[in-house]
XYZ file of C-alpha atoms in Angstrom:
281
model
C -22.652 -13.173 -25.526
C -19.512 -13.719 -23.180
C -17.655 -10.350 -22.343
C -14.212 -10.425 -23.054
C -11.786 -9.305 -20.457
C -9.800 -5.814 -21.332
C -5.964 -6.152 -22.205
C -3.890 -7.044 -19.533
C -1.932 -3.693 -18.438
C 1.521 -3.789 -18.033
C 3.313 -4.403 -14.638
C 3.973 -1.762 -12.139
C 7.412 -0.401 -11.652
C 9.208 -1.864 -8.761
C 9.673 0.088 -5.622
C 13.074 0.290 -3.763
C 12.789 -1.824 -0.995
C 14.478 -0.378 2.503
C 14.883 -2.386 5.257
C 13.226 -0.793 8.465
C 15.295 0.027 11.461
C 14.037 -3.031 13.214
C 15.108 -5.303 10.369
C 18.416 -3.368 10.338
C 18.982 -4.039 13.698
C 17.782 -7.883 13.164
C 20.537 -8.280 10.460
C 23.279 -6.585 12.699
C 22.199 -8.715 15.683
C 22.497 -12.029 13.909
C 25.927 -11.053 12.337
C 27.173 -9.901 15.783
C 25.989 -13.557 17.459
C 27.945 -15.412 14.491
C 31.019 -13.507 15.752
C 30.366 -13.860 19.335
C 29.781 -17.641 18.908
C 33.273 -17.999 16.949
C 34.965 -15.870 19.858
C 33.318 -16.543 23.080
C 31.433 -20.052 22.374
C 31.069 -19.928 26.176
C 28.651 -17.215 25.968
C 26.388 -19.169 23.490
C 23.515 -19.078 26.183
C 23.412 -15.444 26.243
C 23.576 -15.213 22.556
C 20.567 -17.747 21.931
C 18.567 -15.688 24.448
C 19.254 -12.488 22.422
C 17.994 -14.149 19.229
C 15.043 -15.712 20.708
C 14.137 -11.991 22.221
C 14.590 -10.684 18.582
C 12.331 -13.296 17.078
C 9.641 -12.863 19.658
C 9.805 -8.953 18.664
C 9.495 -9.698 15.049
C 6.704 -12.080 15.590
C 4.713 -9.374 17.596
C 5.163 -7.151 14.897
C 4.018 -9.507 12.435
C 0.638 -10.302 14.153
C 0.057 -6.497 14.566
C -1.594 -5.457 11.332
C -1.055 -1.682 11.785
C 2.511 -1.927 12.477
C 5.133 -0.369 10.130
C 8.041 -2.111 11.758
C 8.402 -4.407 8.697
C 7.729 -1.857 6.264
C 5.633 0.981 5.009
C 1.757 0.543 5.674
C -0.866 2.145 4.784
C -2.945 2.657 8.183
C -4.232 6.076 7.173
C -4.602 8.040 3.616
C -1.727 10.164 2.841
C -1.891 14.047 4.244
C -2.179 15.052 0.694
C -5.181 13.358 -0.095
C -6.892 13.139 3.585
C -8.651 16.498 3.733
C -12.405 15.675 3.269
C -11.934 12.290 2.111
C -12.051 8.404 4.074
C -11.430 5.293 2.346
C -13.869 2.456 2.446
C -12.168 -0.956 1.911
C -14.035 -4.190 1.505
C -12.292 -7.864 1.789
C -12.685 -11.430 0.826
C -15.035 -10.889 -2.217
C -16.516 -11.059 -4.711
C -19.627 -12.479 -3.205
C -22.307 -12.940 -6.094
C -25.066 -12.152 -3.255
C -23.561 -9.486 -1.224
C -21.316 -7.636 -3.542
C -23.756 -6.317 -5.947
C -26.051 -5.182 -3.140
C -23.086 -3.441 -1.764
C -22.252 -1.772 -4.976
C -25.957 -0.247 -5.019
C -25.345 1.023 -1.451
C -22.151 2.676 -2.493
C -23.915 4.368 -5.659
C -26.905 5.397 -3.716
C -24.167 7.566 -1.426
C -21.900 8.326 -4.726
C -19.091 6.729 -2.816
C -16.107 4.827 -3.893
C -14.497 1.660 -2.563
C -11.440 -0.389 -2.886
C -12.424 -4.252 -3.120
C -9.755 -6.342 -1.939
C -10.580 -9.632 -3.899
C -9.248 -12.920 -3.419
C -7.789 -14.318 -6.809
C -9.775 -17.557 -6.696
C -13.019 -16.067 -5.774
C -12.702 -13.202 -8.712
C -12.020 -16.491 -11.335
C -15.441 -17.882 -10.140
C -17.170 -14.591 -10.734
C -15.456 -12.603 -12.989
C -17.928 -10.609 -14.340
C -18.831 -9.227 -10.919
C -15.028 -8.045 -10.702
C -15.376 -6.204 -13.899
C -18.719 -4.653 -12.500
C -16.739 -3.355 -9.450
C -14.447 -1.293 -11.986
C -17.302 -0.441 -13.994
C -18.760 1.189 -11.238
C -15.955 3.544 -10.503
C -14.154 1.491 -7.580
C -10.978 -0.587 -7.615
C -9.890 -4.046 -7.385
C -7.102 -4.851 -5.286
C -5.023 -7.793 -4.509
C -5.962 -9.977 -1.338
C -3.732 -13.066 -2.518
C -4.891 -15.642 -4.692
C -5.913 -18.196 -1.867
C -6.325 -16.325 1.254
C -4.835 -19.164 3.335
C -5.188 -18.321 7.166
C -1.816 -19.123 7.429
C -0.396 -16.857 4.905
C 1.873 -15.027 7.592
C 3.859 -18.249 7.846
C 4.771 -18.838 4.191
C 8.292 -18.705 3.241
C 9.264 -16.076 0.647
C 8.857 -18.333 -2.436
C 5.448 -19.418 -1.479
C 4.385 -15.844 -0.335
C 5.705 -14.441 -3.866
C 3.771 -17.243 -5.610
C 0.350 -16.282 -3.707
C 0.790 -12.686 -4.354
C 1.755 -12.873 -8.160
C -0.941 -15.368 -9.114
C -3.738 -12.997 -7.132
C -2.196 -9.823 -9.017
C -2.054 -11.645 -12.780
C -5.657 -12.961 -12.283
C -6.977 -9.852 -10.917
C -5.238 -7.966 -13.639
C -6.488 -10.406 -16.269
C -10.254 -10.248 -15.230
C -10.530 -6.568 -14.850
C -7.779 -4.955 -16.778
C -6.906 -2.987 -13.790
C -3.495 -3.962 -12.070
C -3.990 -3.814 -8.628
C -1.773 -1.120 -6.830
C -2.401 -2.333 -3.147
C -2.184 -5.512 -1.097
C -3.508 -6.311 2.359
C -2.753 -10.105 3.445
C -5.280 -12.389 5.285
C -6.234 -10.648 8.737
C -3.312 -8.436 8.011
C -0.954 -10.868 9.271
C 2.619 -10.845 7.527
C 6.184 -11.639 7.980
C 9.492 -10.022 7.070
C 9.332 -11.401 3.729
C 6.239 -9.545 2.587
C 7.534 -6.119 1.870
C 10.467 -7.168 -0.490
C 7.800 -8.858 -2.610
C 5.534 -6.127 -2.461
C 8.331 -3.703 -3.593
C 9.477 -5.849 -6.523
C 5.777 -5.609 -7.706
C 4.995 -2.101 -7.378
C 2.463 -2.998 -4.668
C 1.913 -0.974 -1.547
C 0.611 -2.710 1.759
C -2.604 -1.347 2.830
C -3.886 -2.005 6.476
C -6.748 0.271 8.307
C -7.339 2.827 10.800
C -10.397 0.917 12.345
C -12.572 -2.280 11.679
C -15.850 -3.457 12.641
C -14.998 -7.229 12.978
C -17.920 -8.136 10.813
C -16.828 -11.291 10.004
C -17.761 -12.360 13.631
C -19.702 -9.685 14.904
C -23.419 -10.309 14.377
C -24.447 -6.941 15.835
C -24.602 -4.281 12.616
C -25.241 -1.444 15.267
C -21.911 -2.355 16.796
C -20.001 -2.954 13.731
C -21.216 0.639 12.637
C -20.456 2.210 15.801
C -16.894 1.102 15.614
C -16.277 2.169 12.479
C -17.843 5.639 12.721
C -16.726 6.790 16.310
C -14.718 9.606 16.016
C -14.740 9.171 12.391
C -12.265 11.541 10.823
C -10.722 12.758 7.352
C -8.025 10.063 6.513
C -9.229 7.158 8.247
C -9.386 3.736 6.269
C -12.289 1.575 7.283
C -12.517 -2.347 6.978
C -15.440 -4.249 6.113
C -16.108 -7.792 4.364
C -18.566 -8.685 1.523
C -16.885 -11.942 1.560
C -17.329 -14.273 4.622
C -19.680 -11.474 6.202
C -20.935 -12.545 9.585
C -25.010 -12.755 9.513
C -27.436 -10.889 11.688
C -30.314 -12.609 13.753
C -32.461 -12.233 10.957
C -29.856 -13.594 8.276
C -28.844 -10.530 6.639
C -25.264 -10.256 6.141
C -23.867 -7.597 8.363
C -22.265 -5.230 5.935
C -25.531 -4.634 4.340
C -27.125 -3.229 7.629
C -23.603 -1.469 8.748
C -22.496 0.264 5.482
C -25.330 2.687 4.872
C -24.818 4.016 8.649
C -21.155 4.258 7.891
C -21.893 6.178 4.836
C -24.713 8.485 6.341
C -21.889 9.219 8.989
C -19.325 10.044 6.590
C -21.948 12.090 4.608
C -22.994 14.059 7.923
C -19.304 14.867 8.870
C -18.890 16.119 4.957
C -16.497 13.274 4.046
C -16.342 11.437 0.827
C -14.964 8.001 0.560
C -12.514 7.583 -2.405
C -10.220 4.692 -3.669
C -6.916 4.114 -2.099
C -5.430 4.033 -5.386
C -6.755 7.837 -6.006
C -5.036 8.787 -2.660
C -2.019 8.243 -4.674
C -2.932 11.060 -7.140
C -4.830 13.280 -5.101
C -5.564 15.618 -7.818
C -7.617 12.957 -9.412
C -9.820 12.148 -6.438
């Protein structure tokens, strides 16, 4: 018998969007250049150079996943939730081969994780997404299509990709995502106003193991656990996982070592959404 999805939860209240100092300076610069071109057209070359430098700076900030130059960005857990806790985040699933084994490993250590799922993959494996939630984890939004050029999207296409992922994941799981992570963490200035309108939070990471291309599970685990501390947000992948020399998805060898290191350090892995309400974690 087919399991029916739970009722669709209502949308989250919108957050107020506030442009960052960098964006405020960008707006002011562009207005200033309009005045300059009108009053002193002979200075056009200096104006173009200033605008080019500004756009280069925006590009650099956009391709730095842990930057907060374009808006709020979770690179660590909030201070109220951080003591004794870390967050394991797992991207690019669900994967019918890897995700069930990841869930079993998390169960073994009584750990909770945030799965940033791709909407189109969730539609292929809806019951697996529901199983993630049933086991006490969270399904968050990793866009509908996971396009590698997501950061080049204009506002309309970016909003459509985020909204589609949001609605598909909410319909499948009955749990509306609270967090969004763009493909590879890359974005542009259009992202934060869209997230704010949907009550979503941008989540990056403290450290990553590069496990989509790093085939060495020891190295992946070391990258994630070196100087492991309360408040860290760690990034792994159940979808698009690299394979070891033996053909095993790297996450399946690295994750137990990460969980063991956390347990040894007295750290418990919680979901990002529980960090919004530390009293429930």
